[in-house]
Short mmCIF file of C-alpha atoms and ligand atoms in Angstrom, two decimals:
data_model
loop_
_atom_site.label_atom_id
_atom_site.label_comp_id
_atom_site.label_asym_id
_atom_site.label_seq_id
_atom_site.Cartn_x
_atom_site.Cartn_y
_atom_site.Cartn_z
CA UNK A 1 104.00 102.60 59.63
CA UNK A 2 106.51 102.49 62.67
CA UNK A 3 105.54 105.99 63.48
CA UNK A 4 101.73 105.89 63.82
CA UNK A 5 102.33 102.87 66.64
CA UNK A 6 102.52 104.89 69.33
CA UNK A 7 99.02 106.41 68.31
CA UNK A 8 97.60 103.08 67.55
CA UNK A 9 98.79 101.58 70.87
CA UNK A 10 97.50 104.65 72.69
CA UNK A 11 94.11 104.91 70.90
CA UNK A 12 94.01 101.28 71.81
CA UNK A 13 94.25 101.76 75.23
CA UNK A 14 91.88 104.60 75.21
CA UNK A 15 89.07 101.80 74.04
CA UNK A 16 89.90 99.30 76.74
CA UNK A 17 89.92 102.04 79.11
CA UNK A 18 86.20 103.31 78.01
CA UNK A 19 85.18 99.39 77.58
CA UNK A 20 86.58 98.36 80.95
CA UNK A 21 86.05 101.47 83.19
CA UNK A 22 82.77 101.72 83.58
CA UNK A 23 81.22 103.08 86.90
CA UNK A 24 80.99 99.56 88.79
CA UNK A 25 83.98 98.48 88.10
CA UNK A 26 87.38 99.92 90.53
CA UNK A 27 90.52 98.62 91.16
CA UNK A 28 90.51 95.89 94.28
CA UNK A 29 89.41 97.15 97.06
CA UNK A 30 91.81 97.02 100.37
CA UNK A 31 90.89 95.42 103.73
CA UNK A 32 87.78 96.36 105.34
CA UNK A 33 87.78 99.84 107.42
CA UNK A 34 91.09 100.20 105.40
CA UNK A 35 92.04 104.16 106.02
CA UNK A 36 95.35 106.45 105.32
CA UNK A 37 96.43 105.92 109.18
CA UNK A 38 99.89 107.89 108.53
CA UNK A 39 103.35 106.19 110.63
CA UNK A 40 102.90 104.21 113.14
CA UNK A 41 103.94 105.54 116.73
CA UNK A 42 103.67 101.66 118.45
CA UNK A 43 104.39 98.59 117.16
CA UNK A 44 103.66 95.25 118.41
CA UNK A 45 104.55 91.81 117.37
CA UNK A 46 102.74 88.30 117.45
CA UNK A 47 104.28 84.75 116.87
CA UNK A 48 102.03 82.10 115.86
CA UNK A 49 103.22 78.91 116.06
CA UNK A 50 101.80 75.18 116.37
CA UNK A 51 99.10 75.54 118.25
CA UNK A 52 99.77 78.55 120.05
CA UNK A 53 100.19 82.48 119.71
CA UNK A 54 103.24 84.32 121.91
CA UNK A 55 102.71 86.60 123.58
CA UNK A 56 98.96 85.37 124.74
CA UNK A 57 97.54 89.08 124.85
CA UNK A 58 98.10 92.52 123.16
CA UNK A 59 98.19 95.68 124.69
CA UNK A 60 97.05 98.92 122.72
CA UNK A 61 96.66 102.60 123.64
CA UNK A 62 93.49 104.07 122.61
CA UNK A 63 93.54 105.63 119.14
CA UNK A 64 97.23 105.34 118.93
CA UNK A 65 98.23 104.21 115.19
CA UNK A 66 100.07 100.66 116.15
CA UNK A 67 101.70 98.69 113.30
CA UNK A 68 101.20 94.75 114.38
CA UNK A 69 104.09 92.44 112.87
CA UNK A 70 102.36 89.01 112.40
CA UNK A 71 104.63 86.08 111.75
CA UNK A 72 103.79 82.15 111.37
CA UNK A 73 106.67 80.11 112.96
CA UNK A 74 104.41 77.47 112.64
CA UNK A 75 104.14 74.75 109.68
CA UNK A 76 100.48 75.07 109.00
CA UNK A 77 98.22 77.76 108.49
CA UNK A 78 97.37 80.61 111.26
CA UNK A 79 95.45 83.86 111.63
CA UNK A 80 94.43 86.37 113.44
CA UNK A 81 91.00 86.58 114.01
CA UNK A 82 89.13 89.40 116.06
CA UNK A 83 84.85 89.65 115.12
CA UNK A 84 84.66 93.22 116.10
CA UNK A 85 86.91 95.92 116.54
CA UNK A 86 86.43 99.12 116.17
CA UNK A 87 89.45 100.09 114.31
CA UNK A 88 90.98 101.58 111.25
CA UNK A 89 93.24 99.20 109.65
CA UNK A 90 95.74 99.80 106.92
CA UNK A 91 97.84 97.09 105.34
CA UNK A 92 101.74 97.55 105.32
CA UNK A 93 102.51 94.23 104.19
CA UNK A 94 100.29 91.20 102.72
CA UNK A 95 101.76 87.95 103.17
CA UNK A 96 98.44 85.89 103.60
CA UNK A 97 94.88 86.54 103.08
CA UNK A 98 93.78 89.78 104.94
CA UNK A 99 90.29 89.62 105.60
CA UNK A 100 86.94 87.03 105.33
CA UNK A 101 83.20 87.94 105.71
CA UNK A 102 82.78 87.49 109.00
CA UNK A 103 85.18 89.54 111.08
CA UNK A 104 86.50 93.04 111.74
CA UNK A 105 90.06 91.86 111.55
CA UNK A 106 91.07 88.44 109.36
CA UNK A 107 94.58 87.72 108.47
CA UNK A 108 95.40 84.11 107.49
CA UNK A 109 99.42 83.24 106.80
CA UNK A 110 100.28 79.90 105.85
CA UNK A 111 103.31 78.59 107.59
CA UNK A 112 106.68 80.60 107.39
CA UNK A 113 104.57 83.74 105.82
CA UNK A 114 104.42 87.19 107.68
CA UNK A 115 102.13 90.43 107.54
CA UNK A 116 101.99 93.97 108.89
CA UNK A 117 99.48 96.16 109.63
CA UNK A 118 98.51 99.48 110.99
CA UNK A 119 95.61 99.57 113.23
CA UNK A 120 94.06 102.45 115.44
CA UNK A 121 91.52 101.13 117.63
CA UNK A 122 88.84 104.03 118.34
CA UNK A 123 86.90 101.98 121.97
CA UNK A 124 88.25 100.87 124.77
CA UNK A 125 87.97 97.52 125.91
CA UNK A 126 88.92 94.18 126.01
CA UNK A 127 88.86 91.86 122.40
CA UNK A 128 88.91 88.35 122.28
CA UNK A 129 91.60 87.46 119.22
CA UNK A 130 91.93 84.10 118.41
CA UNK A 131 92.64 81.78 115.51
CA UNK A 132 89.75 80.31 113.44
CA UNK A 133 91.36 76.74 112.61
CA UNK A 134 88.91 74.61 113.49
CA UNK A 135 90.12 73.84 116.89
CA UNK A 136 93.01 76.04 117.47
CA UNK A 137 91.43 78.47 119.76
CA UNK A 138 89.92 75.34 121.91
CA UNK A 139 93.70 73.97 121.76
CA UNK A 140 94.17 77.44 123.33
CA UNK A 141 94.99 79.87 120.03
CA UNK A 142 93.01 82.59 121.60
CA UNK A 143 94.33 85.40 123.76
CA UNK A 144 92.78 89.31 124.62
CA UNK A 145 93.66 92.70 123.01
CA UNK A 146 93.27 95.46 125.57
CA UNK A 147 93.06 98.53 124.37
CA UNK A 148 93.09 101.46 127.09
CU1 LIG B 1 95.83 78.25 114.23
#
């Protein structure tokens, strides 16, 4: 009996796999615009803290793959909030919730959390950023990403 329960266990598996893999149904899909960006050649960092974000702004070069370090200093929850970008993101490192309906770019951390992410921004311009707390980016949470 001990012999045939590799079979068994693999036939088994077979079955879920036919039962459960049907055509609509994939693994979890990754952040919006989420893309194989390769190494970053930039990085930047952003503190949040309570109620404010250091530095205020972000500077980006065109198209250059940038890995942005996020970390909450603060005690309550943060993000980073921009409602359109045109980027390519790729998460290195989940430490909150990464994206929401709404916006191009979404990561929430609760206090003490931290994230990483690759981004290549594909327009030049100037974004608005800010934190969508009710009332943090009124309480000044808000800052500009210029990308050039
Ligand atoms: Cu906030």
């Amino acid at each position: 009996m001990s012999r045939s329960a590799p079979l068994v266990a693999g036939l088994l598996a077979w079955v879920l796999g036919v039962a459960c893999g049907g055509p609509g149904e994939q693994a979890p899909a990754p952040a919006p615009g989420a893309a194989d960006l390769g190494p970053a050649s930039a990085t930047r960092s952003l503190t949040m803290r309570d109620i404010s974000y250091a530095p205020g702004g972000l500077e980006l070069r065109i198209d250059e793959v940038t890995e942005l370090r996020l970390e909450n200093r603060g005690t309550i929850t943060h993000d980073f909030t921009v409602d359109t970008l045109p980027a390519e993101l790729a998460v290195v490192r989940a430490g909150g919730r990464m994206s929401n309906q709404r916006s191009d770019v979404h990561i929430a951390l609760d206090g003490g959390r931290s994230a990483a992410v690759r981004i290549r921004v594909t327009v030049p311009g100037e974004y608005r950023f800010y934190c969508s707390v009710a009332g943090h980016a009124q309480l000044g949470m808000e800052g500009t990403l210029t990308v050039r």
